[in-house]
PDB file of C-alpha atoms in Angstrom:
ATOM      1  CA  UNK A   1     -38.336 142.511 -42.123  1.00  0.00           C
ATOM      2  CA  UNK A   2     -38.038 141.895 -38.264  1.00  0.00           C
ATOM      3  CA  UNK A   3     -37.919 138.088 -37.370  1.00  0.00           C
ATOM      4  CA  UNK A   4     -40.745 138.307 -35.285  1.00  0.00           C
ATOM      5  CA  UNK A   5     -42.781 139.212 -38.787  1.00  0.00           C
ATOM      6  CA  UNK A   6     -41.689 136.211 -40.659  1.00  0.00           C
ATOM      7  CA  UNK A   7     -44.740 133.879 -39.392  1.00  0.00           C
ATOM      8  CA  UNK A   8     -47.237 136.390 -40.028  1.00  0.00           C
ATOM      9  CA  UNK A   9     -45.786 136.734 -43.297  1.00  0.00           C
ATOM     10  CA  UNK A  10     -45.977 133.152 -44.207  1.00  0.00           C
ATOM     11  CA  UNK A  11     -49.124 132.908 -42.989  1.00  0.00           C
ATOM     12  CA  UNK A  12     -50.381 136.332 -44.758  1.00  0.00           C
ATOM     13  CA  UNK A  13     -48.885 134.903 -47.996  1.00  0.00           C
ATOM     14  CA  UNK A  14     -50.464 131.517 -48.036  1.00  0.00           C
ATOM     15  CA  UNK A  15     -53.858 132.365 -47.392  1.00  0.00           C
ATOM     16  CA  UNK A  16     -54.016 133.883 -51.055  1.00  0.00           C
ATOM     17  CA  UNK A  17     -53.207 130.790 -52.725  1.00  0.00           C
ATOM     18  CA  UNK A  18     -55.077 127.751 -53.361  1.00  0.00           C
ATOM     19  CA  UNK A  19     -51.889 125.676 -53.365  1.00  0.00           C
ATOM     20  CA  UNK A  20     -50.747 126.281 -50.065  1.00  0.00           C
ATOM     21  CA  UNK A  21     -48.033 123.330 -49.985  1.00  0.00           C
ATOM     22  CA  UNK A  22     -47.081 124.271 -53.446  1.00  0.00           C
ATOM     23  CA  UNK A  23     -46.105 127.722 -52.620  1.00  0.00           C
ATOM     24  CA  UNK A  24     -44.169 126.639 -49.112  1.00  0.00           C
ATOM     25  CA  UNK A  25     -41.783 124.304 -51.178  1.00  0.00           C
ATOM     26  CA  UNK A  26     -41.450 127.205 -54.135  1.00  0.00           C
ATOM     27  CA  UNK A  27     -40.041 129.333 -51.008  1.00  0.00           C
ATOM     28  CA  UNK A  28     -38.210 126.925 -49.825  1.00  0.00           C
ATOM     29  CA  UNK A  29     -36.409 126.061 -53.499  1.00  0.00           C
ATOM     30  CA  UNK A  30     -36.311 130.005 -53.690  1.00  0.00           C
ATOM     31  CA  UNK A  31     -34.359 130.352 -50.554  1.00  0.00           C
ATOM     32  CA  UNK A  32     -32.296 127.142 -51.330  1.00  0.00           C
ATOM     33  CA  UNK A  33     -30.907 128.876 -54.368  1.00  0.00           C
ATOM     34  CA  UNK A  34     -29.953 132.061 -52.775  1.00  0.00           C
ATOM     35  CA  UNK A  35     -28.561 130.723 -49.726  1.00  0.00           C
ATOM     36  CA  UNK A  36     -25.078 132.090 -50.931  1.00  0.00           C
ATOM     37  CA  UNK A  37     -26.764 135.735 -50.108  1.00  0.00           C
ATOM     38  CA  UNK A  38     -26.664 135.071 -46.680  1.00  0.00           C
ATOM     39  CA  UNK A  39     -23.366 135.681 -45.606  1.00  0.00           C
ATOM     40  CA  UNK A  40     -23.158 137.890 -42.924  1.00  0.00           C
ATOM     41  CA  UNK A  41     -24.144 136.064 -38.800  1.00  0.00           C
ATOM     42  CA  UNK A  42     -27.470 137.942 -39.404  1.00  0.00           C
ATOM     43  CA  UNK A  43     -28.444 136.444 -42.521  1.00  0.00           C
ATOM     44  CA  UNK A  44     -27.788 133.453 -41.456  1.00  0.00           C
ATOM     45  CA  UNK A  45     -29.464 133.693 -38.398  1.00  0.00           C
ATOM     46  CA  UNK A  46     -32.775 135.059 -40.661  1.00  0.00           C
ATOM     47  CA  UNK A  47     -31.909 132.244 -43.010  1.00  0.00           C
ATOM     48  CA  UNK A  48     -32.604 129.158 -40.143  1.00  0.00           C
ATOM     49  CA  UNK A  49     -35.726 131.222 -39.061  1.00  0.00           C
ATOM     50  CA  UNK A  50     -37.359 131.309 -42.495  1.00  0.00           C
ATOM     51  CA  UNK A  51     -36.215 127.405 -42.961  1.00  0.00           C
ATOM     52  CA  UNK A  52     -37.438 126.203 -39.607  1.00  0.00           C
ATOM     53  CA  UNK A  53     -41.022 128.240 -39.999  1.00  0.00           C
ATOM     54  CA  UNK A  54     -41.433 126.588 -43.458  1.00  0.00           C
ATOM     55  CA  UNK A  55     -40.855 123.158 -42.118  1.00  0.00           C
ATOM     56  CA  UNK A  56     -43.282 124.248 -39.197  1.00  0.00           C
ATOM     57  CA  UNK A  57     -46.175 125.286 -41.385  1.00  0.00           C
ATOM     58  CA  UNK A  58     -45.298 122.104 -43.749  1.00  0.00           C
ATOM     59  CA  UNK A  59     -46.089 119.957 -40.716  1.00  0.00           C
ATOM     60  CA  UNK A  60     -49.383 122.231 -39.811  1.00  0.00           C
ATOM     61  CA  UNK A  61     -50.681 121.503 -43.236  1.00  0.00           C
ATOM     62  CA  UNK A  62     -49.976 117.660 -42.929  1.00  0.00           C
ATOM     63  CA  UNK A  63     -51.591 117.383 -39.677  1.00  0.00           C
ATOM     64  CA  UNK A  64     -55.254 116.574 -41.385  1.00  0.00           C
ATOM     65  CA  UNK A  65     -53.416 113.056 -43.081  1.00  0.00           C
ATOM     66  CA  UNK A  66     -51.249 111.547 -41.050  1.00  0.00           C
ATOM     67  CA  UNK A  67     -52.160 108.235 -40.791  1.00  0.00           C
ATOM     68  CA  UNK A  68     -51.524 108.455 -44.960  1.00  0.00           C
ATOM     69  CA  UNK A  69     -48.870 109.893 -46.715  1.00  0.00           C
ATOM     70  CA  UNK A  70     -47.393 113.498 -46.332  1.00  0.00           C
ATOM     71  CA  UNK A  71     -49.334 115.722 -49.173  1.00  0.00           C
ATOM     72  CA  UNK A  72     -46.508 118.601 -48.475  1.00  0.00           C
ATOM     73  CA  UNK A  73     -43.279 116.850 -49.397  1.00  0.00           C
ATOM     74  CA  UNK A  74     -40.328 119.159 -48.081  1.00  0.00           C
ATOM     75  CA  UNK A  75     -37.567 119.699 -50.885  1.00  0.00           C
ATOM     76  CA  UNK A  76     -34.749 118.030 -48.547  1.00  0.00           C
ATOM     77  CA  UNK A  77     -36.815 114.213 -49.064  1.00  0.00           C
ATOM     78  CA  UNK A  78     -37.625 114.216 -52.409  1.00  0.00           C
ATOM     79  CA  UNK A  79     -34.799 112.766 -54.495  1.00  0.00           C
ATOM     80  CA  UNK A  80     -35.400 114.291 -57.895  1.00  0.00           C
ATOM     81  CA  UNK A  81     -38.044 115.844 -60.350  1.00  0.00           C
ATOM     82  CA  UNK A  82     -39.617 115.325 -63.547  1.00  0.00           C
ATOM     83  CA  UNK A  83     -42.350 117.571 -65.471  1.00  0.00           C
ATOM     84  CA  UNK A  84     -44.784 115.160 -64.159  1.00  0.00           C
ATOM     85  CA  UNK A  85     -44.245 113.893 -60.925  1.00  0.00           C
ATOM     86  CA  UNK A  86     -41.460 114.073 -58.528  1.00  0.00           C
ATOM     87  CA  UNK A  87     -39.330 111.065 -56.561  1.00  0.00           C
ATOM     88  CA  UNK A  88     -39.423 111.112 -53.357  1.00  0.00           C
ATOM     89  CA  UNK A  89     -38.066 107.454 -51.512  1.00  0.00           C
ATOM     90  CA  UNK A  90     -39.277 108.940 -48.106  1.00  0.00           C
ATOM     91  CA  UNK A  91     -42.633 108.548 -49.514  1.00  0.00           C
ATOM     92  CA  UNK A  92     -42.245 105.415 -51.197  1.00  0.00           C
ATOM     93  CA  UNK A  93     -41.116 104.021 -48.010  1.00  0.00           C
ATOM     94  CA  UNK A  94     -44.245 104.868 -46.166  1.00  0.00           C
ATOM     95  CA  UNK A  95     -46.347 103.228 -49.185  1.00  0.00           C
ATOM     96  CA  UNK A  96     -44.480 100.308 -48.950  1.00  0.00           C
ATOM     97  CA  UNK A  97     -45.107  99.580 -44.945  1.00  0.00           C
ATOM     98  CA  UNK A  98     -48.669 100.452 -45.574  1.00  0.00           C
ATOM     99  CA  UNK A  99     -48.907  97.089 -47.931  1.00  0.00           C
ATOM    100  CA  UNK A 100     -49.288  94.028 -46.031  1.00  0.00           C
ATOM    101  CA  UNK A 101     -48.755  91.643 -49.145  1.00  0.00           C
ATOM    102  CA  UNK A 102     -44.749  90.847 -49.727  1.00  0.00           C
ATOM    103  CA  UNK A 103     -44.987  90.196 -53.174  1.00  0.00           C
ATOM    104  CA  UNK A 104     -46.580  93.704 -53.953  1.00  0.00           C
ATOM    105  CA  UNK A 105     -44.375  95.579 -52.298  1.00  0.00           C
ATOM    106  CA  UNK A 106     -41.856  94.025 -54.267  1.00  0.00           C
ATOM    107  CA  UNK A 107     -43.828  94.763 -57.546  1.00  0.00           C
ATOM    108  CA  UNK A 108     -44.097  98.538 -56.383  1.00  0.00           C
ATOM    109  CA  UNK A 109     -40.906  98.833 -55.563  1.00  0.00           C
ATOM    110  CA  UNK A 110     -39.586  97.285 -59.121  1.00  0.00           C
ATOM    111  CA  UNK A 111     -42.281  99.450 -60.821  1.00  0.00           C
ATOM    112  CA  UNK A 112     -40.447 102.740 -59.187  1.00  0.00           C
ATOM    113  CA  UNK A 113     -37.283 101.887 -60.168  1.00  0.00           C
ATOM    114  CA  UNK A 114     -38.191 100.946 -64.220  1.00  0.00           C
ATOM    115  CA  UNK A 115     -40.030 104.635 -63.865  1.00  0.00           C
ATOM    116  CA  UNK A 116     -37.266 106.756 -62.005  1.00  0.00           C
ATOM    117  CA  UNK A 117     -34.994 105.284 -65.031  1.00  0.00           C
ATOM    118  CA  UNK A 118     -37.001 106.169 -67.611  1.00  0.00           C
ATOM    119  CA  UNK A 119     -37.992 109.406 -66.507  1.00  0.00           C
ATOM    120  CA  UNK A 120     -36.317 112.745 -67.731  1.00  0.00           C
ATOM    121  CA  UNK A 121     -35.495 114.657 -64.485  1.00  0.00           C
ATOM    122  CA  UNK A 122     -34.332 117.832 -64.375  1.00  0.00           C
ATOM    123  CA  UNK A 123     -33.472 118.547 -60.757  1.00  0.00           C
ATOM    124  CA  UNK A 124     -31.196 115.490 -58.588  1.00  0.00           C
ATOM    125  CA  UNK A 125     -30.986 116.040 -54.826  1.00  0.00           C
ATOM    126  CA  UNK A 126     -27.432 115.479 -54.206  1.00  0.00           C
ATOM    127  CA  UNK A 127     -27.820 115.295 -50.447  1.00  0.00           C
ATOM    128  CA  UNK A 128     -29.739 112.167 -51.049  1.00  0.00           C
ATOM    129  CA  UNK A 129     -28.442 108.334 -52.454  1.00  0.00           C
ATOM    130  CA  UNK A 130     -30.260 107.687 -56.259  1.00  0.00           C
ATOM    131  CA  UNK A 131     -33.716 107.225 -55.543  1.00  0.00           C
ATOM    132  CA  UNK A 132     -33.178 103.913 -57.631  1.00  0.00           C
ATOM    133  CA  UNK A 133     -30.501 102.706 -55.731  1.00  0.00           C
ATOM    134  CA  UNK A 134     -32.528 103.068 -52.076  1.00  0.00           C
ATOM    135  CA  UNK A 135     -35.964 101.400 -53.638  1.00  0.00           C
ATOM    136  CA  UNK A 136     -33.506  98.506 -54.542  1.00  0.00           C
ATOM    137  CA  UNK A 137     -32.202  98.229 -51.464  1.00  0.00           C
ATOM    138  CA  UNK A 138     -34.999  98.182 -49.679  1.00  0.00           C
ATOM    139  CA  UNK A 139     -36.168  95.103 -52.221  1.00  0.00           C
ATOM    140  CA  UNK A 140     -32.992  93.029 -51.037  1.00  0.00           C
ATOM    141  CA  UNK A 141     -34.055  93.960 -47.397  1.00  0.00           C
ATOM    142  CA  UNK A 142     -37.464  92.686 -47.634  1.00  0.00           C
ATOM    143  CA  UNK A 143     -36.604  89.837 -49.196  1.00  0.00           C
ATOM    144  CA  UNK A 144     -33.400  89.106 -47.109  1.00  0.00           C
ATOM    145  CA  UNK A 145     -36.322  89.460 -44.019  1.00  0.00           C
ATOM    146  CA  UNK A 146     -38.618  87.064 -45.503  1.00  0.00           C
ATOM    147  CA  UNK A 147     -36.043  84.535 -46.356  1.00  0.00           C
ATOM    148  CA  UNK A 148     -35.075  84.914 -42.556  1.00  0.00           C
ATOM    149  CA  UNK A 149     -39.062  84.187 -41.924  1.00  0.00           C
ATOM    150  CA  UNK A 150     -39.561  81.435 -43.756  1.00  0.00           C
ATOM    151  CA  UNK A 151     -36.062  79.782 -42.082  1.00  0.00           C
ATOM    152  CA  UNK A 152     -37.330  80.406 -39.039  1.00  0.00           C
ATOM    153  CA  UNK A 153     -40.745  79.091 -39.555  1.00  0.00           C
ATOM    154  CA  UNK A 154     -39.125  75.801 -41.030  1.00  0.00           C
ATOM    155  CA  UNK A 155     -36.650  75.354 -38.144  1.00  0.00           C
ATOM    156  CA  UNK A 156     -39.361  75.819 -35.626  1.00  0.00           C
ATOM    157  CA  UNK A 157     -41.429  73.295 -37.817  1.00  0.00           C
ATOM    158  CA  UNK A 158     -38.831  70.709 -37.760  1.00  0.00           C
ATOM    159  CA  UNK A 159     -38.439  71.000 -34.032  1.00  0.00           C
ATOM    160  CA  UNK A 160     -42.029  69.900 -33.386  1.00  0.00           C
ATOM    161  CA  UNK A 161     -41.532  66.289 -32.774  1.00  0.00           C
ATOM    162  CA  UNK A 162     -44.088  63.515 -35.119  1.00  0.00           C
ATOM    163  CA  UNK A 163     -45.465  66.261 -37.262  1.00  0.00           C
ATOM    164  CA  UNK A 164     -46.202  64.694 -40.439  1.00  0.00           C
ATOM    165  CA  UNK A 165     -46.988  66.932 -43.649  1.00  0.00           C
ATOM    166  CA  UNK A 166     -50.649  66.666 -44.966  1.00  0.00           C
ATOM    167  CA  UNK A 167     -53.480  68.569 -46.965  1.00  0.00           C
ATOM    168  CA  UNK A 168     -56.945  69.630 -45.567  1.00  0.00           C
ATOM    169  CA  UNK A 169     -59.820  67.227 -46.105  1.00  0.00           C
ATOM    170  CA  UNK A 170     -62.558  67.439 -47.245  1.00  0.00           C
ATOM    171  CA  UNK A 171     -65.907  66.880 -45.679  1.00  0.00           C
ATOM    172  CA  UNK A 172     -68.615  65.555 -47.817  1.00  0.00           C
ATOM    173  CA  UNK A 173     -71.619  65.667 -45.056  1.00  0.00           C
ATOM    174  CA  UNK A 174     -73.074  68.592 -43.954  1.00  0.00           C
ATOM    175  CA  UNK A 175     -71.031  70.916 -41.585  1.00  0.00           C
ATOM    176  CA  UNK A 176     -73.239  70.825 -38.641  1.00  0.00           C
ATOM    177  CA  UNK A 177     -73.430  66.799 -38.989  1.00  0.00           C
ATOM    178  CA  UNK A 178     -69.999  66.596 -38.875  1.00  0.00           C
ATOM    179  CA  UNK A 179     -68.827  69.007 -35.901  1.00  0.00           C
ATOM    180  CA  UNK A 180     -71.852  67.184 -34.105  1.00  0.00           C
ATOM    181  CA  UNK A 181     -69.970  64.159 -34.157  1.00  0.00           C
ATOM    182  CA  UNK A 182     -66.894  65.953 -32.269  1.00  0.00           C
ATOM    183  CA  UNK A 183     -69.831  66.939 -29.838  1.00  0.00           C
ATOM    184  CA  UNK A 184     -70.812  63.578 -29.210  1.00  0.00           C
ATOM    185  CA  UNK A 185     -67.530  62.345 -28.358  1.00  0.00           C
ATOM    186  CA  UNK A 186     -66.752  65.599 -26.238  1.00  0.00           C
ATOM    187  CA  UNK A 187     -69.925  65.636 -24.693  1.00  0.00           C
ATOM    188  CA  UNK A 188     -72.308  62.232 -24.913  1.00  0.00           C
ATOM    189  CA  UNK A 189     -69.961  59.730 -25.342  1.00  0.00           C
ATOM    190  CA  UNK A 190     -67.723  58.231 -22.121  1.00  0.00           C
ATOM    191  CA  UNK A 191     -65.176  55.916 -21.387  1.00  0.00           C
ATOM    192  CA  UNK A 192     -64.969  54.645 -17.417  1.00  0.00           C
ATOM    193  CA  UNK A 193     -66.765  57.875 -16.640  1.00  0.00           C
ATOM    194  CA  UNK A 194     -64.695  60.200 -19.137  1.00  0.00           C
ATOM    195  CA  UNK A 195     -65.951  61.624 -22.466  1.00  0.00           C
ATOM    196  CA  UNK A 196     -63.781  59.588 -25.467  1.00  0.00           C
ATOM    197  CA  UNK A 197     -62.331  63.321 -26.732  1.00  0.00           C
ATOM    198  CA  UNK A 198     -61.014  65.073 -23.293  1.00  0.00           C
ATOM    199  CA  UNK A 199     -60.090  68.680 -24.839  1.00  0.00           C
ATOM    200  CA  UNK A 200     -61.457  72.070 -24.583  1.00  0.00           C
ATOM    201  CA  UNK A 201     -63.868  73.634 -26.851  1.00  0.00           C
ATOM    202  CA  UNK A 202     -61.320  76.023 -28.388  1.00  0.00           C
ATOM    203  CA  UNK A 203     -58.696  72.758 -28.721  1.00  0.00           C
ATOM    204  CA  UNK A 204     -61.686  71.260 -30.758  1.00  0.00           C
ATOM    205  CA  UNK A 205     -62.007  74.162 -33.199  1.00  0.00           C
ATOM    206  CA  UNK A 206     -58.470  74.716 -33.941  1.00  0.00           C
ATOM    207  CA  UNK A 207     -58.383  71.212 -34.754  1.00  0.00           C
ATOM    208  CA  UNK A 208     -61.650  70.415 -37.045  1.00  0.00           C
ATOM    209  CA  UNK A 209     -60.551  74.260 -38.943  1.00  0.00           C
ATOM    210  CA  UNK A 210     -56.955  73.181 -39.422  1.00  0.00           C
ATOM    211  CA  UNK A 211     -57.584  69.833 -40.467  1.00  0.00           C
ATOM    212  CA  UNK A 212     -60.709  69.884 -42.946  1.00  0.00           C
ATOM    213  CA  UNK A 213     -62.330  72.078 -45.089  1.00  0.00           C
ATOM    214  CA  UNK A 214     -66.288  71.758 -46.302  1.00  0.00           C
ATOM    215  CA  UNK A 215     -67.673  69.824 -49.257  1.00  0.00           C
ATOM    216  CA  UNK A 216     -66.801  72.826 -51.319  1.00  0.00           C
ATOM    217  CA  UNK A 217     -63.639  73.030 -50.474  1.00  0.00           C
ATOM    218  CA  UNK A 218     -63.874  76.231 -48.817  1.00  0.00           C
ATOM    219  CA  UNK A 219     -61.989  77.122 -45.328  1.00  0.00           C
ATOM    220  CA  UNK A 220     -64.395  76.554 -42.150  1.00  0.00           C
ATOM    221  CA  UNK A 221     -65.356  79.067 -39.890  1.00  0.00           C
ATOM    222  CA  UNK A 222     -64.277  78.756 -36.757  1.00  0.00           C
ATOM    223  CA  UNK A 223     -66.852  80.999 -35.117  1.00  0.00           C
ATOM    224  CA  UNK A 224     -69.325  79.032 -36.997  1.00  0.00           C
ATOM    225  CA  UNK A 225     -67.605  75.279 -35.434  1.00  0.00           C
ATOM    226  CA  UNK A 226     -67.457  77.240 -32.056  1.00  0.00           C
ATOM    227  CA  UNK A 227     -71.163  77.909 -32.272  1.00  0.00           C
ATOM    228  CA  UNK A 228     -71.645  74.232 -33.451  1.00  0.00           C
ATOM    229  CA  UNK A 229     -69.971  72.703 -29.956  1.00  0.00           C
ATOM    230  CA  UNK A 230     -72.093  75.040 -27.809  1.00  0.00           C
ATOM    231  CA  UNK A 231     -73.638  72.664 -25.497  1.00  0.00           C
ATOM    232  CA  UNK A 232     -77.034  75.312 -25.456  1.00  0.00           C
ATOM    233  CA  UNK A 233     -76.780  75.713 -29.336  1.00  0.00           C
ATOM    234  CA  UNK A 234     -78.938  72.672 -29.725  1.00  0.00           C
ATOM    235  CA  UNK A 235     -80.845  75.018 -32.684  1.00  0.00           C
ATOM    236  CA  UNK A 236     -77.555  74.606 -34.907  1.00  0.00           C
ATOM    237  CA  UNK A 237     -76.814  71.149 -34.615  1.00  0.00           C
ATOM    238  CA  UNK A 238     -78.982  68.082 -37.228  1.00  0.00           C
ATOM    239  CA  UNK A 239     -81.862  67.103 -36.296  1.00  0.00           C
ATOM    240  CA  UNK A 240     -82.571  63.576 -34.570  1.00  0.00           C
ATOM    241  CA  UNK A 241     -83.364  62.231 -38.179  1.00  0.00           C
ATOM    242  CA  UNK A 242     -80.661  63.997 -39.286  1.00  0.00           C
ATOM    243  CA  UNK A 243     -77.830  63.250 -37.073  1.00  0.00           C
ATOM    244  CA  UNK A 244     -74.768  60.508 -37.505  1.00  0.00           C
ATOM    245  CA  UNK A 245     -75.742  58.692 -34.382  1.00  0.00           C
ATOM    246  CA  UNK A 246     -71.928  57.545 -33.464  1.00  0.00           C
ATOM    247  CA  UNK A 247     -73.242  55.562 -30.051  1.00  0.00           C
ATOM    248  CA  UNK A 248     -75.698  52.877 -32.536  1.00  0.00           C
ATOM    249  CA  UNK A 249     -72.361  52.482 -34.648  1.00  0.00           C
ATOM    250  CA  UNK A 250     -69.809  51.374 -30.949  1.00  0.00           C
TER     251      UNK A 250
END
């Protein structure tokens, strides 16, 4: 067959099956195992054209999912197979970035390893390190990263002159009564011609949402507190009856 037939071929031959991907790593395997046939310059020359057409079409037919994981695994990234599933650290990797909590990407990452061992695999890719062996290696590089992390985070901690440790408190009025009282001393309340609390309205939020939570103990909003120091948000605030009236109590 003349080179220049070797894509329509491919493309001929896929469109009768159902499992296109399937039969593109079958010819790949098939041509793996009689590479020795092709000896001669022009074998060879037939066998990178075949190879580098598969891998093309491979990438065609991942095209529709790439922001998830490859659905047509090429033969040279998957580390070994089993009757009912195949190893593949390539993908693994890929799964593992795409999990933003540490502790299970560790658990995944254990999870493959118990499974690779106790699987009964009856094709290795030598070309590739243990599939075992790389998950676990990649578990002693997250967690070497996150002990890094948390060293940093402590160091930059212990730099910040007068910080003293403490919990969130709790506040056992209403929201809206409480923030209000920030508003008064931001807003109606003045010392030789300056409000008592001289701070932005974002300084304000970072500090009532960092420091307290409400009477249930849940975290504050800080869209909500935001809305609550808006000086035209007079709708969200207590009522007169209602408020803590902080300049009766000076």
């Amino acid at each position: 067959m003349p080179l220049s037939h070797y894509s329509n071929f491919i493309n001929h031959q896929i469109s009768l099956v159902t499992n296109q991907c399937g039969w593109l790593i079958n010819l790949e395997e098939f041509i793996h195992y009689n590479e020795a046939t092709f000896k001669s310059k022009t074998a060879v020359l037939k066998y990178n054209k075949i190879f580098h057409l598969i891998e093309q079409k491979q990438i065609e037919k991942q095209s529709p999912s790439i922001q998830g994981i490859p659905f047509c695994q090429s033969k040279k990234l998957i580390n070994s197979e089993c009757d009912d599933r195949y190893f593949s650290f390539y993908e693994t990797k890929i799964k593992v970035e795409r999990i933003e909590n540490f502790t299970e990407k560790i658990i995944h990452l254990t999870d493959e390893i118990f499974l690779y061992k106790q699987a009964e695999k009856y094709s290795i890719n030598i070309f590739l390190k243990p599939y075992d062996e790389q998950c676990q290696q990649l578990i002693e590089h997250l967690q070497t990263i996150r002990k890094l992390q948390n060293d940093f985070e402590k160091e930059q901690n212990n730099n910040i002159p007068n910080q003293l440790p403490f919990k969130k408190m709790r506040i056992n009025c209403n929201l809206n009564q409480f923030v209000d009282i920030y508003y008064q001393f931001s807003r109606e309340l003045f010392v030789e011609g300056r409000s008592i609390i001289d701070g932005s309205v974002n300084d304000l939020v970072a500090i009532i949402v960092n420091s307290y939570v409400d009477k249930e103990g849940k975290e504050i909003s800080p869209e909500t507190v935001k809305t609550l120091l808006t000086p035209s948000r007079t709708d969200k605030r207590p009522k007169p009856h209602k408020r803590i009236d902080i300049d009766k109590m000076l």
